[in-house]
Tab-separated table of C-alpha atoms in Angstrom:
chain	number	residue	atom	x	y	z
A	1	VAL	CA	85.820	85.531	107.776
A	2	HIS	CA	84.171	88.186	105.743
A	3	ASP	CA	86.401	90.146	103.266
A	4	LEU	CA	84.857	93.328	102.837
A	5	GLY	CA	85.961	96.813	103.210
A	6	ILE	CA	87.101	100.191	102.377
A	7	PHE	CA	90.206	100.863	100.778
A	8	ASN	CA	92.052	104.090	100.845
A	9	ILE	CA	93.791	104.704	97.341
A	10	GLN	CA	96.401	107.106	98.862
A	11	GLU	CA	97.078	105.233	101.798
A	12	LYS	CA	97.011	101.673	100.523
A	13	THR	CA	95.128	100.851	103.483
A	14	ILE	CA	92.005	98.441	104.148
A	15	GLN	CA	89.453	99.611	106.975
A	16	SER	CA	87.494	96.219	107.486
A	17	CYS	CA	83.659	96.680	108.303
B	1	MET	CA	74.736	92.411	77.615
B	2	ILE	CA	75.496	89.514	80.261
B	3	THR	CA	77.454	86.514	80.877
B	4	HIS	CA	75.192	83.626	82.469
B	5	GLY	CA	75.031	80.301	83.149
B	6	GLU	CA	77.478	78.016	84.330
B	7	GLN	CA	80.032	78.426	81.729
B	8	GLY	CA	79.261	81.814	81.705
B	9	ASP	CA	78.287	82.522	78.142
B	10	LEU	CA	78.477	85.956	76.602
B	11	ALA	CA	74.929	87.014	75.432
B	12	PHE	CA	73.110	90.070	74.561
B	13	CYS	CA	69.581	91.520	74.138
B	14	ARG	CA	68.446	94.385	72.390
B	15	ALA	CA	64.907	96.145	72.883
B	16	GLY	CA	62.442	94.636	70.933
B	17	ASP	CA	64.128	91.162	70.506
B	18	GLU	CA	62.364	88.162	71.830
B	19	SER	CA	65.107	86.444	72.645
B	20	TRP	CA	68.901	86.323	74.007
B	21	THR	CA	71.595	86.240	70.983
B	22	ILE	CA	74.693	84.156	72.206
B	23	LEU	CA	77.996	85.896	71.374
B	24	ARG	CA	80.330	83.709	72.664
B	25	ARG	CA	80.599	80.258	74.608
B	26	GLY	CA	83.668	78.922	76.469
B	27	PHE	CA	84.640	78.216	80.040
B	28	ARG	CA	83.925	81.724	81.926
B	29	PRO	CA	85.543	83.543	79.018
B	30	TYR	CA	85.052	87.115	80.465
B	31	ASP	CA	85.677	88.750	84.030
B	32	ASP	CA	83.499	91.895	83.676
B	33	ILE	CA	81.274	93.728	81.167
B	34	ILE	CA	80.653	97.744	81.048
B	35	TYR	CA	78.372	100.049	78.759
B	36	HIS	CA	80.902	102.932	78.349
B	37	LYS	CA	80.564	105.465	75.537
B	38	GLU	CA	77.968	103.966	73.621
B	39	ARG	CA	79.650	100.733	73.359
B	40	PHE	CA	79.882	97.444	75.515
B	41	TYR	CA	83.133	96.396	76.778
B	42	THR	CA	84.463	93.340	77.775
B	43	LEU	CA	87.372	92.346	80.122
B	44	GLY	CA	88.646	88.762	79.109
B	45	ASN	CA	89.582	86.351	81.822
B	46	HIS	CA	93.299	86.920	80.693
B	47	GLY	CA	92.940	90.740	81.022
B	48	GLY	CA	92.337	91.854	77.197
B	49	LEU	CA	89.706	94.453	76.781
B	50	ASP	CA	87.330	94.203	73.644
B	51	ALA	CA	84.593	96.385	72.646
B	52	TRP	CA	81.458	94.854	70.886
B	53	ASP	CA	79.012	97.107	68.361
B	54	VAL	CA	75.735	95.214	68.704
B	55	SER	CA	73.716	97.380	66.629
B	56	SER	CA	74.084	95.539	63.631
B	57	SER	CA	72.322	91.989	62.907
B	58	SER	CA	76.098	90.672	62.963
B	59	PRO	CA	77.414	92.063	66.155
B	60	LYS	CA	81.302	93.042	65.785
B	61	ARG	CA	84.171	93.072	68.171
B	62	THR	CA	87.220	95.206	68.248
B	63	VAL	CA	90.045	94.476	70.159
B	64	ILE	CA	90.950	97.844	72.248
B	65	ALA	CA	93.836	96.585	74.705
B	66	GLN	CA	95.450	93.238	74.540
B	67	VAL	CA	98.252	93.608	77.073
B	68	PRO	CA	96.868	93.752	80.363
B	69	PRO	CA	98.664	95.450	83.385
B	70	VAL	CA	100.128	92.935	86.067
B	71	LEU	CA	100.830	93.115	89.415
B	72	THR	CA	104.594	92.649	90.733
B	73	GLY	CA	106.132	91.584	94.429
B	74	GLY	CA	104.497	88.006	94.081
B	75	ARG	CA	100.735	89.514	94.366
B	76	VAL	CA	98.333	87.518	92.796
B	77	ILE	CA	95.177	89.070	91.207
B	78	HIS	CA	91.927	87.728	92.854
B	79	LYS	CA	89.490	89.738	90.638
B	80	ARG	CA	89.152	92.193	87.910
B	81	TYR	CA	86.641	95.035	87.700
B	82	LEU	CA	85.594	97.513	85.178
B	83	VAL	CA	84.041	100.876	86.058
B	84	GLU	CA	83.480	104.230	84.748
B	85	SER	CA	84.477	107.227	86.476
B	86	SER	CA	84.046	110.877	85.392
B	87	GLY	CA	83.917	109.932	81.970
B	88	ASP	CA	87.097	107.565	82.232
B	89	LEU	CA	86.916	103.500	81.792
B	90	LEU	CA	88.833	102.250	84.827
B	91	LEU	CA	90.255	98.370	85.436
B	92	VAL	CA	90.532	97.764	89.020
B	93	LEU	CA	92.583	94.947	90.178
B	94	ARG	CA	91.843	93.230	93.472
B	95	HIS	CA	94.678	91.247	95.044
B	96	ASP	CA	94.708	88.887	97.831
B	97	TYR	CA	96.873	89.636	101.131
B	98	PHE	CA	100.512	88.662	100.736
B	99	ASP	CA	102.381	87.509	103.484
B	100	ASP	CA	105.923	86.350	103.225
B	101	ASP	CA	104.895	83.853	106.366
B	102	ALA	CA	103.524	80.933	104.357
B	103	ASN	CA	101.915	79.963	107.787
B	104	SER	CA	99.635	82.265	108.380
B	105	PRO	CA	96.224	80.558	107.109
B	106	SER	CA	94.461	83.497	108.986
B	107	GLN	CA	95.045	85.665	105.910
B	108	LEU	CA	93.951	83.269	103.416
B	109	HIS	CA	91.503	84.797	101.181
B	110	ARG	CA	91.698	88.146	102.567
B	111	THR	CA	92.113	91.033	100.228
B	112	GLY	CA	95.109	93.000	100.301
B	113	GLY	CA	94.635	95.666	98.137
B	114	PHE	CA	94.011	97.140	94.928
B	115	LYS	CA	95.305	98.871	91.728
B	116	VAL	CA	93.539	101.025	89.655
B	117	PHE	CA	94.213	101.880	85.899
B	118	LYS	CA	92.791	104.215	83.388
B	119	LEU	CA	92.449	103.313	79.691
B	120	GLU	CA	94.304	106.123	77.854
B	121	GLU	CA	93.351	106.468	74.368
B	122	ARG	CA	95.608	108.119	71.953
B	123	SER	CA	94.964	109.264	68.576
B	124	SER	CA	97.599	107.495	66.605
B	125	MET	CA	98.410	104.355	69.089
B	126	ASN	CA	96.506	101.508	70.541
B	127	PRO	CA	94.566	102.441	74.106
B	128	ARG	CA	96.728	101.318	76.734
B	129	TRP	CA	96.169	100.967	80.447
B	130	VAL	CA	97.953	103.324	82.550
B	131	GLU	CA	98.141	103.001	86.720
B	132	VAL	CA	95.965	105.820	88.114
B	133	LYS	CA	97.522	106.822	91.694
B	134	SER	CA	94.443	108.563	92.796
B	135	ILE	CA	90.857	109.110	91.786
B	136	GLY	CA	90.204	112.838	93.750
B	137	ASP	CA	86.846	113.080	95.206
B	138	ARG	CA	85.566	109.902	93.595
B	139	VAL	CA	84.382	106.855	95.586
B	140	LEU	CA	84.271	103.546	93.623
B	141	PHE	CA	81.625	100.614	94.714
B	142	LEU	CA	83.121	97.331	93.240
B	143	GLY	CA	80.346	94.565	92.673
B	144	ASP	CA	79.954	91.118	91.716
B	145	ASN	CA	77.499	91.905	88.964
B	146	TYR	CA	78.322	95.632	88.224
B	147	SER	CA	80.647	98.540	89.709
B	148	VAL	CA	79.689	102.073	90.061
B	149	SER	CA	81.332	105.418	91.209
B	150	ILE	CA	80.264	108.404	92.898
B	151	SER	CA	81.141	111.799	93.974
B	152	ALA	CA	82.328	112.159	97.715
B	153	ARG	CA	81.257	115.902	97.329
B	154	GLU	CA	77.718	114.579	96.407
B	155	PHE	CA	77.711	111.812	98.911
B	156	PRO	CA	79.758	113.380	101.957
B	157	GLU	CA	78.909	110.078	103.846
B	158	CYS	CA	81.525	108.439	101.429
B	159	SER	CA	85.329	108.671	101.905
B	160	ALA	CA	86.833	110.164	98.713
B	161	ASN	CA	89.405	108.490	97.032
B	162	CYS	CA	88.220	105.275	98.176
B	163	ILE	CA	87.175	101.831	97.203
B	164	TYR	CA	84.191	99.814	98.673
B	165	PHE	CA	84.161	96.321	98.407
B	166	THR	CA	82.080	93.442	99.432
B	167	ASP	CA	82.788	90.000	100.192
B	168	ASP	CA	82.290	87.663	96.656
């Protein structure tokens, strides 16, 4: 499982890539 | 300045030097290094921040912030990063996915989130880490070797107030 993505600091959510 | 080798020795080399100078040995004593405001900063593996002046023949270490920020709610720090953004020195904590259900192996080793802190330097007191809830239009790229920040205004392909991270 790859562990990379974009974390939105305000929403505290991760968009996986 | 680098950490290198299996043990993660700390070493530096100035322009004109013919070899690297070892500053500290030990078992992976440092998590990250950054050059900021004409000094090298090292983040110890327990979270302490030091600054190094390597301009003289006998490099000098200064303790900047001994008390590292911690995470609450059962979250475990997976990795720490130093990154400069708009002139500030930031410490970013990466934590693993936290699930009350211990029987969910699919979430093991997945990043759960990040917390960002800024080094607040006060004239009369020791610097301290203060949590940052927003980095505005900045974008952080966290890397195993080095981390950088850019402006989403200058690079509109990137999302503002976001951290781009890779698998380590």
